[in-house]
mmCIF file of C-alpha atoms and ligand atoms in Angstrom:
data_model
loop_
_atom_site.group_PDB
_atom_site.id
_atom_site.type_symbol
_atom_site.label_atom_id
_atom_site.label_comp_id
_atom_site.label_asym_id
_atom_site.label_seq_id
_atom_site.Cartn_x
_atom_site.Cartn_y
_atom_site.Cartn_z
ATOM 1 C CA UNK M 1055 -159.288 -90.607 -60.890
ATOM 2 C CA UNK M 1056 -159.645 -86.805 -62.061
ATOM 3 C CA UNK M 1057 -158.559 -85.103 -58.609
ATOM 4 C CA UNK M 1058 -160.412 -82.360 -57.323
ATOM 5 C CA UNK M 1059 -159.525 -79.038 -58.187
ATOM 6 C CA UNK M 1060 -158.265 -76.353 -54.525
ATOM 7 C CA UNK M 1061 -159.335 -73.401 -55.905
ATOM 8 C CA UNK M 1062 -156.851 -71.191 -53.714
ATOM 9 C CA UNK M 1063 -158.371 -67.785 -55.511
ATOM 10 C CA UNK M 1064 -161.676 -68.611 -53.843
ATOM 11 C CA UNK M 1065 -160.581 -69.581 -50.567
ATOM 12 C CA UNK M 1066 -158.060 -66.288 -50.676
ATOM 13 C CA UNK M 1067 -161.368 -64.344 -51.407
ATOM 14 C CA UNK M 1068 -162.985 -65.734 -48.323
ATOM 15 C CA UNK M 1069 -160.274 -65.614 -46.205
ATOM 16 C CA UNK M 1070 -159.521 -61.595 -47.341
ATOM 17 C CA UNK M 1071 -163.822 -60.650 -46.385
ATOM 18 C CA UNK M 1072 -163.233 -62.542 -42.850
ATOM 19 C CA UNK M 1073 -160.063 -60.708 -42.137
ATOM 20 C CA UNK M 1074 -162.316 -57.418 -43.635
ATOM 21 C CA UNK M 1075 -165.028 -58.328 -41.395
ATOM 22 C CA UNK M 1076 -163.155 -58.612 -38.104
ATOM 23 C CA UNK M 1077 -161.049 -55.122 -39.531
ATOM 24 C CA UNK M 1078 -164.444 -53.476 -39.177
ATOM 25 C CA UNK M 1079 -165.295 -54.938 -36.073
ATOM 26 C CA UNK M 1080 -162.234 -53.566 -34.550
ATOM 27 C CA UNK M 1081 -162.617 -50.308 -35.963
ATOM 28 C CA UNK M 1082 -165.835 -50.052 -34.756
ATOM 29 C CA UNK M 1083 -165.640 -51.672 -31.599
ATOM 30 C CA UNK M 1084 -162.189 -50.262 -30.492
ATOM 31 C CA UNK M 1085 -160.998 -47.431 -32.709
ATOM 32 C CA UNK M 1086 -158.362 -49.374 -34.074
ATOM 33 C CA UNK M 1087 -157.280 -49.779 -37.380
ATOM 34 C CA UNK M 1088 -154.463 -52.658 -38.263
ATOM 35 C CA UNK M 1089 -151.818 -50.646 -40.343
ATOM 36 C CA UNK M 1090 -149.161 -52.993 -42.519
ATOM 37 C CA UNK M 1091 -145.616 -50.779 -43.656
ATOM 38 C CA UNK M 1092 -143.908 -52.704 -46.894
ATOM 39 C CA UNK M 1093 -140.467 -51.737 -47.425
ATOM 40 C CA UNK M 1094 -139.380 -51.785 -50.910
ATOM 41 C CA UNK M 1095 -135.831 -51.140 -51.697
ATOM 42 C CA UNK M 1096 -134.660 -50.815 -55.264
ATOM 43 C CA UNK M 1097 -136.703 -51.442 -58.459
ATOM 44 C CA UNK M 1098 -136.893 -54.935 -59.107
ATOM 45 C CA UNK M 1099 -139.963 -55.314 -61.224
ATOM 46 C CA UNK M 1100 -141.417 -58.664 -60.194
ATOM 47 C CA UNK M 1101 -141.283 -57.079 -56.346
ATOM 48 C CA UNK M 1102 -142.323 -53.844 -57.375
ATOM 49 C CA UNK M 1103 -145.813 -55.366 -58.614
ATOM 50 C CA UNK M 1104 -146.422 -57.567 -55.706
ATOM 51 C CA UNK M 1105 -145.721 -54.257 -53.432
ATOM 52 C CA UNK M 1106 -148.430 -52.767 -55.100
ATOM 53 C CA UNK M 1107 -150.664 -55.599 -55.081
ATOM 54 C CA UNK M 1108 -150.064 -55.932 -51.040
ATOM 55 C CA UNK M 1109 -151.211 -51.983 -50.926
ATOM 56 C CA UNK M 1110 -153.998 -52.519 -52.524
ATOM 57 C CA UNK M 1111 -155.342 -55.606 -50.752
ATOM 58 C CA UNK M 1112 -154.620 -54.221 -47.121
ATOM 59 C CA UNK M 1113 -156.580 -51.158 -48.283
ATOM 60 C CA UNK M 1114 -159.584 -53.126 -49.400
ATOM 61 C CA UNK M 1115 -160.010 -55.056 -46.086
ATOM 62 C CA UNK M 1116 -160.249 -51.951 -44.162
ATOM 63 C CA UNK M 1117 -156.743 -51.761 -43.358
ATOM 64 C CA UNK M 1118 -153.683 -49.135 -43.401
ATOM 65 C CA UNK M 1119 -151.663 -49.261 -45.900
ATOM 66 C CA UNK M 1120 -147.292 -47.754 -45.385
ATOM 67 C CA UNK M 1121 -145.446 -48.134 -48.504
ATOM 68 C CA UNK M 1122 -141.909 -46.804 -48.057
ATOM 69 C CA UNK M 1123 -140.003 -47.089 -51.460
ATOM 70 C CA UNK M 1124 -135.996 -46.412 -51.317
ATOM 71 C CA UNK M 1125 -133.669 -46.252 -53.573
ATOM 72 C CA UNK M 1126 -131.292 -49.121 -54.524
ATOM 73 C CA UNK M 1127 -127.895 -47.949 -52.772
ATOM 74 C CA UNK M 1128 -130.024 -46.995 -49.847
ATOM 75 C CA UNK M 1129 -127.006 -47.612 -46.977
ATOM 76 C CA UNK M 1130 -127.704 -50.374 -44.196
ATOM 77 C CA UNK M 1131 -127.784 -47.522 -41.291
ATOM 78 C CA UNK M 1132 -130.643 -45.485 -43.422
ATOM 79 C CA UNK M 1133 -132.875 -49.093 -43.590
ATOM 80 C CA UNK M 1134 -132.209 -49.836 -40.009
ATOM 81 C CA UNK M 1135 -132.758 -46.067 -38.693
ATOM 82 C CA UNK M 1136 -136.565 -46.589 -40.752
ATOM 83 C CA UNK M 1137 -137.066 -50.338 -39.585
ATOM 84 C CA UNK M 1138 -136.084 -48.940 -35.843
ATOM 85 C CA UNK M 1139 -139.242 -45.535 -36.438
ATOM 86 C CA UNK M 1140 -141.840 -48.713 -37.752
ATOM 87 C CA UNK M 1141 -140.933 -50.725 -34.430
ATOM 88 C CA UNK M 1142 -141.720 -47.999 -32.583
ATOM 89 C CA UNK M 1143 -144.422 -46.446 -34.500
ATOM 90 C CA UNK M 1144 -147.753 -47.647 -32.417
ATOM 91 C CA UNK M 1145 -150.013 -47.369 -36.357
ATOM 92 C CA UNK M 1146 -147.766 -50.128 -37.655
ATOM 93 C CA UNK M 1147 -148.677 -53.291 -36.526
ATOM 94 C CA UNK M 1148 -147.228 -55.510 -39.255
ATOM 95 C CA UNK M 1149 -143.827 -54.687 -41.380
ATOM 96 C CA UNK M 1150 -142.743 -56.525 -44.418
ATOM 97 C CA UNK M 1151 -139.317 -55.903 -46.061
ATOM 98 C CA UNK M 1152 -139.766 -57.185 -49.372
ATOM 99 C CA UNK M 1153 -137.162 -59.355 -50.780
ATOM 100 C CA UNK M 1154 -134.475 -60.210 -52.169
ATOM 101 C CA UNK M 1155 -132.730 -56.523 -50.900
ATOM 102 C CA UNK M 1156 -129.983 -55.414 -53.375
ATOM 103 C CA UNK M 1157 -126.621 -57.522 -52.733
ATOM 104 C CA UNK M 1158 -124.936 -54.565 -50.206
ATOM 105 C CA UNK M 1159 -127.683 -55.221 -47.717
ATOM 106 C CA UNK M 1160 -127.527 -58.069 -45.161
ATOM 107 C CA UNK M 1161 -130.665 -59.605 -45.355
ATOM 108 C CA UNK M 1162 -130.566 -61.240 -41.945
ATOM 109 C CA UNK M 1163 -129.400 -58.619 -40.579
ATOM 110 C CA UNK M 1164 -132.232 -56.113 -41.707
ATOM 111 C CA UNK M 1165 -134.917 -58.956 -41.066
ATOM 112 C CA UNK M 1166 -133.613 -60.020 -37.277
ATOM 113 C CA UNK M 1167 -133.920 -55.977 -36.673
ATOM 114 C CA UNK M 1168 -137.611 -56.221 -36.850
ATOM 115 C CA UNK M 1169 -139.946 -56.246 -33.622
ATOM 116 C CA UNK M 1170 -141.007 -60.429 -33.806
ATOM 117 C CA UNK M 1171 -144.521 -59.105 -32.913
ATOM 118 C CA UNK M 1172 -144.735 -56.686 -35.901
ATOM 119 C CA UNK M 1173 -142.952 -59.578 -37.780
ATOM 120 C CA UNK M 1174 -145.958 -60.281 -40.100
ATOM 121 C CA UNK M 1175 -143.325 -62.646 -42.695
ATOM 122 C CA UNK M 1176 -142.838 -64.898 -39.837
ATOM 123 C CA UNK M 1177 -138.922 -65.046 -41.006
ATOM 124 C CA UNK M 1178 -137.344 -63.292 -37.495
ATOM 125 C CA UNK M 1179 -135.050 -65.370 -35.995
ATOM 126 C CA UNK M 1180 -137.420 -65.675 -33.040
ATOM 127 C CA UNK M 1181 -140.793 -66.331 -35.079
ATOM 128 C CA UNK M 1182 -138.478 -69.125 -36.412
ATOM 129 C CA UNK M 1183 -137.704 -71.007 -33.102
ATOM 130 C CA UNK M 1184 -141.191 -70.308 -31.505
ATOM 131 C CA UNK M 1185 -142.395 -72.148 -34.817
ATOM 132 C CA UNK M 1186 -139.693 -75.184 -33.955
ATOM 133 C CA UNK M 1187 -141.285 -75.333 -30.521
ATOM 134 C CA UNK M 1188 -144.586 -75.069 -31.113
ATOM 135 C CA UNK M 1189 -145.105 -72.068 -29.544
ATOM 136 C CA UNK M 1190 -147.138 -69.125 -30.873
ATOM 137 C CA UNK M 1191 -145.767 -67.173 -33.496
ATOM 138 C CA UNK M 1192 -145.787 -65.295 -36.726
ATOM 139 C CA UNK M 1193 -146.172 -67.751 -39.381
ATOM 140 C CA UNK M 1194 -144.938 -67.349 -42.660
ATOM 141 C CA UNK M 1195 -147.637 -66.322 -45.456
ATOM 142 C CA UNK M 1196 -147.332 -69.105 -48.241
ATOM 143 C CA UNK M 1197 -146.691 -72.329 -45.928
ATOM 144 C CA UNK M 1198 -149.909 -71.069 -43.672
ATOM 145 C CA UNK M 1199 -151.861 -70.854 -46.720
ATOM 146 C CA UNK M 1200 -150.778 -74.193 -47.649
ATOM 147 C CA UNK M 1201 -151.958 -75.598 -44.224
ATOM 148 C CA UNK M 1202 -155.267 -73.805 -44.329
ATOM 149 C CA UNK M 1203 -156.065 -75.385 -47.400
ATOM 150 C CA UNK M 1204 -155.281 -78.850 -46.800
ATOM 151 C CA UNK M 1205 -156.935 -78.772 -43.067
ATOM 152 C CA UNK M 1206 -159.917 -77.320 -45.427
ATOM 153 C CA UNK M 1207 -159.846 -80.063 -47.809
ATOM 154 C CA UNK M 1208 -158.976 -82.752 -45.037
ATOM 155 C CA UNK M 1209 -160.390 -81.900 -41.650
ATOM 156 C CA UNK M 1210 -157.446 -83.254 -39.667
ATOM 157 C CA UNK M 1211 -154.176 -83.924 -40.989
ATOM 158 C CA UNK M 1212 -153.066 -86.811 -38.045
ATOM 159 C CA UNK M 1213 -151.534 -89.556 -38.863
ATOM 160 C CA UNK M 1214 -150.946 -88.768 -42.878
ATOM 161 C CA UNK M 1215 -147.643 -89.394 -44.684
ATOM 162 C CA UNK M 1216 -146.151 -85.880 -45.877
ATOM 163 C CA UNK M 1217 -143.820 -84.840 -48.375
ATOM 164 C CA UNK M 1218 -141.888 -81.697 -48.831
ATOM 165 C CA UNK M 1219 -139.953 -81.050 -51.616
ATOM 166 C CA UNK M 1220 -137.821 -78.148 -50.982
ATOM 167 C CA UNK M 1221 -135.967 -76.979 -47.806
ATOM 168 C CA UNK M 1222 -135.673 -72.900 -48.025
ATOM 169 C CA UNK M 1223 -136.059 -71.139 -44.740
ATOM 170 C CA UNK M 1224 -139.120 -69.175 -46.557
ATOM 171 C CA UNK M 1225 -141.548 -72.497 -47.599
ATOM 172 C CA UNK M 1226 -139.802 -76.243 -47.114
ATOM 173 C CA UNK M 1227 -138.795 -75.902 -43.406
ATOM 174 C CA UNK M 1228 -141.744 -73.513 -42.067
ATOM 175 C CA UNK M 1229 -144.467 -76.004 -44.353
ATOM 176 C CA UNK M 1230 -142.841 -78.874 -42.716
ATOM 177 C CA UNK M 1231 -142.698 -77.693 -39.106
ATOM 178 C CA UNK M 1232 -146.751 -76.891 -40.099
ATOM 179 C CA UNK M 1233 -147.133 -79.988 -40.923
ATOM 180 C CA UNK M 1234 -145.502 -81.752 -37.741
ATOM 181 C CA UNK M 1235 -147.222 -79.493 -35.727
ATOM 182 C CA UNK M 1236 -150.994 -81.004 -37.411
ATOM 183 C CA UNK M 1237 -149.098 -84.509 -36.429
ATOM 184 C CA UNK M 1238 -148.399 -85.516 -40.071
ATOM 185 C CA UNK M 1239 -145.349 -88.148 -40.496
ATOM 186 C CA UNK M 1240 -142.743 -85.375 -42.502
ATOM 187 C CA UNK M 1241 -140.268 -86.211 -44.704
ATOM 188 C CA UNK M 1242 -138.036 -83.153 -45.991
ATOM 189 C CA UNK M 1243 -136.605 -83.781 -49.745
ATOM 190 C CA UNK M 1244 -134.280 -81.803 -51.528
ATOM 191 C CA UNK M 1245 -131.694 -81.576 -54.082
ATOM 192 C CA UNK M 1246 -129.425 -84.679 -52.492
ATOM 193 C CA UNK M 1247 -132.395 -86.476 -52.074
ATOM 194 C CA UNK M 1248 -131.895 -90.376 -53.344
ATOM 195 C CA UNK M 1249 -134.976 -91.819 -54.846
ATOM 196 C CA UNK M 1250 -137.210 -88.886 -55.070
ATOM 197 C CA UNK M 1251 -139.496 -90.751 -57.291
ATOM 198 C CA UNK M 1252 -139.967 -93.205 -54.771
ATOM 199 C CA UNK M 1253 -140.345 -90.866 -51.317
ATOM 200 C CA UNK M 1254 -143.030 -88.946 -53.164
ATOM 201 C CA UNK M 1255 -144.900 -91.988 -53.889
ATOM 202 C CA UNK M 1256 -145.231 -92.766 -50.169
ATOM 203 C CA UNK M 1257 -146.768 -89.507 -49.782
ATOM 204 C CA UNK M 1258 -150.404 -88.864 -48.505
ATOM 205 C CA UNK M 1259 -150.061 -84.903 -48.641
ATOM 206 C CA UNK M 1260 -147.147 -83.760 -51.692
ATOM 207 C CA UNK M 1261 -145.935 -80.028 -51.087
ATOM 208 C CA UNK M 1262 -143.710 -78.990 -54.105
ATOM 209 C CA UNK M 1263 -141.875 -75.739 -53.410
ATOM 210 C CA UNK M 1264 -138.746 -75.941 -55.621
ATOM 211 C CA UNK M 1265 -138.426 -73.457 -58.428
ATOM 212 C CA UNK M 1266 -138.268 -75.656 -61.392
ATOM 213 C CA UNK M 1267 -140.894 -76.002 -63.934
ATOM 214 C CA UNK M 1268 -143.200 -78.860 -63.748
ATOM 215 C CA UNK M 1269 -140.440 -81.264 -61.902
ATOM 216 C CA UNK M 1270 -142.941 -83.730 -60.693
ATOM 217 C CA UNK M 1271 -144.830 -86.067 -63.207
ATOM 218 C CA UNK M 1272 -148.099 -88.134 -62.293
ATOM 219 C CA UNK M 1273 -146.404 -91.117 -62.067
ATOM 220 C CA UNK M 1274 -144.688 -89.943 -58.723
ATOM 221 C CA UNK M 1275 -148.066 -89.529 -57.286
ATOM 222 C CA UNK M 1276 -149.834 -92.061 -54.438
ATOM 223 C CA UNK M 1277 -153.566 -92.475 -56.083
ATOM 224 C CA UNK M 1278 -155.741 -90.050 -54.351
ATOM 225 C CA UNK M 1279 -152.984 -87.936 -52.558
ATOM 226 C CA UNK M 1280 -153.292 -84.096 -52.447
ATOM 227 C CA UNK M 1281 -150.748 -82.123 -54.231
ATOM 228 C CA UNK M 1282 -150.267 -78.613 -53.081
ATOM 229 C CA UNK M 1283 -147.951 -76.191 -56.153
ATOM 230 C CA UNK M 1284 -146.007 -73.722 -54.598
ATOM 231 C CA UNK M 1285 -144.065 -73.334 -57.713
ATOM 232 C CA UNK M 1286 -144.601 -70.158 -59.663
ATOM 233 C CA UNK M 1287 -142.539 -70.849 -63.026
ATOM 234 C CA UNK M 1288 -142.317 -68.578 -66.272
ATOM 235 C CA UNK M 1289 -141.951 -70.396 -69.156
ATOM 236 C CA UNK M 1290 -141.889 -69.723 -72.882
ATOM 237 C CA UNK M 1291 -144.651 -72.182 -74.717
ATOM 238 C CA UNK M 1292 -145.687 -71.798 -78.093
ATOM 239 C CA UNK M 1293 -144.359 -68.797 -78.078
ATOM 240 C CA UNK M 1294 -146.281 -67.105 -75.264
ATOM 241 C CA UNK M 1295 -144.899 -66.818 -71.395
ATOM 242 C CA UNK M 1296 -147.127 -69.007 -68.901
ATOM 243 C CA UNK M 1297 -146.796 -69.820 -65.389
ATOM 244 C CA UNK M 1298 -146.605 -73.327 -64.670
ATOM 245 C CA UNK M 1299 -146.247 -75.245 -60.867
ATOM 246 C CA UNK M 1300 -143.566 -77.331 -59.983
ATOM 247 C CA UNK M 1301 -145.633 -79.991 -60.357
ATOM 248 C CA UNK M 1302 -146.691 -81.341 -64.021
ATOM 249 C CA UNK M 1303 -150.488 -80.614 -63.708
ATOM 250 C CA UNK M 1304 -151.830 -83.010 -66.541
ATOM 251 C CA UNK M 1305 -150.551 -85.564 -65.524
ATOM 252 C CA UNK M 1306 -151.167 -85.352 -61.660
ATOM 253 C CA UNK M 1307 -154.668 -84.245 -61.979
ATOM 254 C CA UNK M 1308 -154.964 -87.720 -63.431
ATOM 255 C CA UNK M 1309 -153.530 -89.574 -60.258
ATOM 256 C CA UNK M 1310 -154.263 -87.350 -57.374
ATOM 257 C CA UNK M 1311 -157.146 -86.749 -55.412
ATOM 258 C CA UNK M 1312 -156.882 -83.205 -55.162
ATOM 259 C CA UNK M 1313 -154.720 -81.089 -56.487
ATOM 260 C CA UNK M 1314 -153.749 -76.880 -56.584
ATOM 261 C CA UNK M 1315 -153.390 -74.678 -59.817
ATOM 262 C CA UNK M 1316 -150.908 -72.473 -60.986
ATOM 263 C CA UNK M 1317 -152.341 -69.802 -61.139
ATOM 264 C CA UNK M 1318 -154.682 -69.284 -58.639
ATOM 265 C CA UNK M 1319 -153.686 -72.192 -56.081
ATOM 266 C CA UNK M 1320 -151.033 -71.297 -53.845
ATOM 267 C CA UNK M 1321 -150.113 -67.961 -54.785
ATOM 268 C CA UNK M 1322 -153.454 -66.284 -54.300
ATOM 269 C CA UNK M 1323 -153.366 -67.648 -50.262
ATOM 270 C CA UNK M 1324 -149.872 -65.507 -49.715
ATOM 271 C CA UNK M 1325 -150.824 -62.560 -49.995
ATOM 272 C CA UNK M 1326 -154.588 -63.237 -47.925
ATOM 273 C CA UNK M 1327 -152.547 -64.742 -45.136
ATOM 274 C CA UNK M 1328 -150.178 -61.688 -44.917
ATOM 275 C CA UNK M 1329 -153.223 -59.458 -44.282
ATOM 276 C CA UNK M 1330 -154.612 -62.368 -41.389
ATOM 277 C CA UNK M 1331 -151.343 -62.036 -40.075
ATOM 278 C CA UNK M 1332 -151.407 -58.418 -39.752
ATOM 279 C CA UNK M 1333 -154.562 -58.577 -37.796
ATOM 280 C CA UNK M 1334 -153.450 -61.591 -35.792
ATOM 281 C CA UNK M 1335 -150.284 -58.798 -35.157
ATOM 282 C CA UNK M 1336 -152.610 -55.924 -34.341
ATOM 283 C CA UNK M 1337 -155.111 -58.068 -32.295
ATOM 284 C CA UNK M 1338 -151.747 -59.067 -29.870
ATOM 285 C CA UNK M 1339 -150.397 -56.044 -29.886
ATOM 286 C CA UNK M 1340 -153.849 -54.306 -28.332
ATOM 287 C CA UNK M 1341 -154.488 -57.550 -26.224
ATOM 288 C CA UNK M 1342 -157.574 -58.375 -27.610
ATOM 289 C CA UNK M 1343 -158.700 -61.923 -28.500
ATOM 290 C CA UNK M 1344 -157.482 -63.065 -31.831
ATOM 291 C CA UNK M 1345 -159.920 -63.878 -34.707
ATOM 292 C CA UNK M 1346 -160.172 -67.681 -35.037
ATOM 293 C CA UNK M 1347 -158.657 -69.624 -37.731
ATOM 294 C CA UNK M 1348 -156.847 -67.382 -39.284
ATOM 295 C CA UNK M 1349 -153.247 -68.542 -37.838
ATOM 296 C CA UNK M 1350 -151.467 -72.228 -37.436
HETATM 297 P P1 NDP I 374 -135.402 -71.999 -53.087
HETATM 298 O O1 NDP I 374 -134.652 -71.879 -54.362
HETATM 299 O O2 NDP I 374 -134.980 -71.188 -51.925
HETATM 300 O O3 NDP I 374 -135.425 -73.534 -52.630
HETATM 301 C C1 NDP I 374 -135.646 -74.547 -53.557
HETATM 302 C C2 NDP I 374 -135.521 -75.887 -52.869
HETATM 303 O O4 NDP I 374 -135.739 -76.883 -53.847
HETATM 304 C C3 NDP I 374 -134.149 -76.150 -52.269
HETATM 305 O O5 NDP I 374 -134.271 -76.678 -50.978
HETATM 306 C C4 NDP I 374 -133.513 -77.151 -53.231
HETATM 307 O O6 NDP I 374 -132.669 -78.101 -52.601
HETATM 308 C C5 NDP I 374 -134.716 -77.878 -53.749
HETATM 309 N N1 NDP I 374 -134.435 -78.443 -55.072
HETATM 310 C C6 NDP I 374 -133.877 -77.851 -56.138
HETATM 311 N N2 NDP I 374 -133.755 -78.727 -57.152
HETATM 312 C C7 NDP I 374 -134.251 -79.896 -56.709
HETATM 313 C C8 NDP I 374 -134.382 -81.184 -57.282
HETATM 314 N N3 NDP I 374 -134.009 -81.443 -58.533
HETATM 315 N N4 NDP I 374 -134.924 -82.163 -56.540
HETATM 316 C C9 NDP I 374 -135.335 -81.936 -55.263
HETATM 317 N N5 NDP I 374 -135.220 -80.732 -54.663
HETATM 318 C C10 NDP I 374 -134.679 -79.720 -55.371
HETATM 319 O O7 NDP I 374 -136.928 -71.723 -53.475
HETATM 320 P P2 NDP I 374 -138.166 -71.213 -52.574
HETATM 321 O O8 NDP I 374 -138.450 -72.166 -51.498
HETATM 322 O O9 NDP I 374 -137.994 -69.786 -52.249
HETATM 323 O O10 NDP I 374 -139.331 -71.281 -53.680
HETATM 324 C C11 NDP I 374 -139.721 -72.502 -54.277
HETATM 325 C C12 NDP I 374 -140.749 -72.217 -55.354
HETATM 326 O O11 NDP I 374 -141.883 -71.639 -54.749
HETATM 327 C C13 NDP I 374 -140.321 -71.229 -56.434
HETATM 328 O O12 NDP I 374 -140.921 -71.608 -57.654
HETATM 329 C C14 NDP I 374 -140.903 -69.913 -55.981
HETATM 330 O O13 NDP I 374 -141.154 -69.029 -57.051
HETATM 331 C C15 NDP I 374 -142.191 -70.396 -55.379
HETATM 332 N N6 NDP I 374 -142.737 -69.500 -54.339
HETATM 333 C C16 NDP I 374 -144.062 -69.227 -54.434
HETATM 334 C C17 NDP I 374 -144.660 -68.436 -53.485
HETATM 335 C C18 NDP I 374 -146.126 -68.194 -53.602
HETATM 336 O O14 NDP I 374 -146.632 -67.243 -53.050
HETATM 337 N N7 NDP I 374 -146.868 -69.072 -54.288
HETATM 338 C C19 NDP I 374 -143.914 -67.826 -52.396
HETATM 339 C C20 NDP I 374 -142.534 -68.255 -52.321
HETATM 340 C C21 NDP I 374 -141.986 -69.057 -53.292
HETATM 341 P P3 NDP I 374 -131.238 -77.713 -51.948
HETATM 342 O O15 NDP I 374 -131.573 -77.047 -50.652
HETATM 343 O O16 NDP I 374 -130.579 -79.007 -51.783
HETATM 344 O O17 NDP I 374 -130.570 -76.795 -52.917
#
C-alpha cells in the first residue's frame, strides 16, 4: 500500500481564506476587526521567525496584527503590567506569549495571567480543564490542526484505536483529550512506555509528537492506519540541514494508509488554527455566533 499523502499546506491554505472570509464578514457586517498581540521576549532566532510569520498571516486574513518585542532581562512585573493592558485592551482579542521565555521568567505564571477568553494557545490553566471536561474552550493550535485533518480524511473518528506518542502539556495530552472527545479508544505513550513497537501496531490513528528524528519505522505501523508527524527535526544529511518528522516517512508511506509530511503536514495547520482561534476569541468576546468548524 502507498498511503495517501495529508497535504497540511493545502488544507492550512483553505482553512486561512475561510477564517479571511468570515474576517471580512465581520468587518463589514459589524465594524469589528479580530486583533491578535504576540509577545516576544528575548531573541531566540527560531521564535523570532515564527513571530514574524504569525504577523504576517493575521495581517493577510484581514486581521490586526500587535507585536510587542522585549528585551531578554525584561523583569516578571514589566511582562505582567503588559499582559494585564492586553486583557484589558477591548482591540486584542487573542494574546500569544511566545515560548520558551528566558529562564528568570515563570512560564506558568506569565501564561495563567492571561484572560482564558483572549487565551488563543489554549495552554491557561482553565482552557486546560474545560478541555478535560469537555466543555468549550480555547484549544491548542497544533493538536486542533491534527484533529481537523484526520476528521477531514476520516469523517468520524468513533470507535478507532488511537495512539499518542508523547505526553507534553502543549501536543500529547491536549491531542489525546481531542481525540477522546471524537470517541476514539486513546492510549498515551511515552518515554517509560514498555513495548512501544507493539502499542503502535494496535493503532488505527498514530500521532507522533516526540522530538526525535524519524523514531518510528514502517514496521510499527497497522496496514492502512493514518500517521499524523508532529515532529519538526533538523538534521544534518549529506551535508545539508533537512527537517525530518518523528516518524520515518519511507518506510511508513509504504504501510500506512495515509500519512502527513514534514514539511508541510502538521506544521503548516499551527499557525492557520491560531488565526481560527483568534476569530473563534473575537466572535465570543462580541457575542456573535461562531464560524463553524473552525474549533474542536
Ligand atoms: P516534549 O519534549 O515536550 O515532549 C516529548 C514527549 O515525547 C515526552 O512526553 C516524552 O516522554 C516523549 N518521548 C521522548 N522520547 C521518547 C521515546 N524514546 N519513546 C516514547 N516517547 C518518548 O515535546 P513537544 O510535545 O513540545 O514536541 C514534540 C515534537 O513536536 C517536537 O519535534 C516539536 O518540535 C514538535 N512540535 C511541532 C509543532 C508544529 O507546529 N508542527 C508544534 C509543537 C511541537 P516523557 O514525558 O516520558 O519524557
Amino acid at each position: 500500500m502507498v498511503a495517501q499523502v495529508i497535504d497540511g499546506k493545502a488544507f492550512a491554505a483553505k482553512l486561512r481564506a475561510q477564517v479571511a472570509e468570515q474576517v471580512a464578514t465581520l468587518k463589514e457586517a459589524h465594524g469589528i476587526i479580530p486583533g491578535l498581540a504576540v509577545v516576544l521576549v528575548g531573541e531566540d532566532p527560531a521564535s523570532q521567525v515564527y513571530v514574524r510569520s504569525k504577523g504576517k498571516q493575521t495581517v493577510e486574513v484581514g486581521m490586526n496584527s500587535y507585536e510587542h518585542k522585549l528585551d531578554a532581562s525584561t523583569s516578571e512585573e514589566d511582562l505582567l503590567a503588559l499582559i494585564d493592558r492586553l486583557n484589558n485592551d477591548p482591540e486584542v482579542h487573542g494574546i500569544l506569549v511566545q515560548l520558551p521565555l528566558p529562564k528568570h521568567l515563570n512560564e506558568d505564571l506569565v501564561i495563567n495571567a492571561i484572560d482564558p477568553a483572549k487565551d488563543v494557545d489554549g495552554f491557561h490553566i482553565s482552557n486546560v480543564g474545560l478541555l478535560g471536561t469537555g466543555q468549550k474552550s480555547m484549544v491548542p493550535c497544533t493538536p486542533l490542526g491534527c484533529l481537523m485533518m484526520l476528521r477531514d480524511h476520516h469523517g468520524s473518528l468513533s470507535g478507532m484505536d488511537a495512539v499518542v506518542i508523547g505526553r507534553s502539556n502543549i501536543v500529547g495530552k491536549p491531542m489525546a483529550q481531542l481525540l477522546l472527545g471524537d470517541s476514539c479508544t486513546v492510549t498515551i505513550a511515552h518515554s517509560r512506555t514498555k513495548n512501544l513497537a507493539e502499542v503502535v501496531r494496535r493503532a488505527d490513528i498514530v500521532v507522533a509528537a516526540v522530538g526525535r528524528p524519524e523514531m518510528v519505522p514502517g514496521d510499527w505501523i497497522k496496514p492502512g492506519a493514518t500517521v499524523i508527524d508532529v515532529g519538526i527535526n533538523r538534521i544534518e544529511r549529506d551535508g545539508k540541514t533537512k527537517l525530518v518528522g518523528d516518524v520515518h516517512y519511507d518506510s511508513c508511506a509504504e504501510v500506512a494508509g495515509a500519512i502527513t509530511p514534514v514539511p508541510g503536514g502538521v506544521g503548516p495547520m499551527t499557525i492557520a488554527c491560531l488565526l481560527a482561534n483568534t476569530l473563534t476569541a473575537c466572535t465570543r468576546a462580541n457575542n456573535l455566533p461562531e464560524p463553524k468548524g473552525l474549533t474542536a
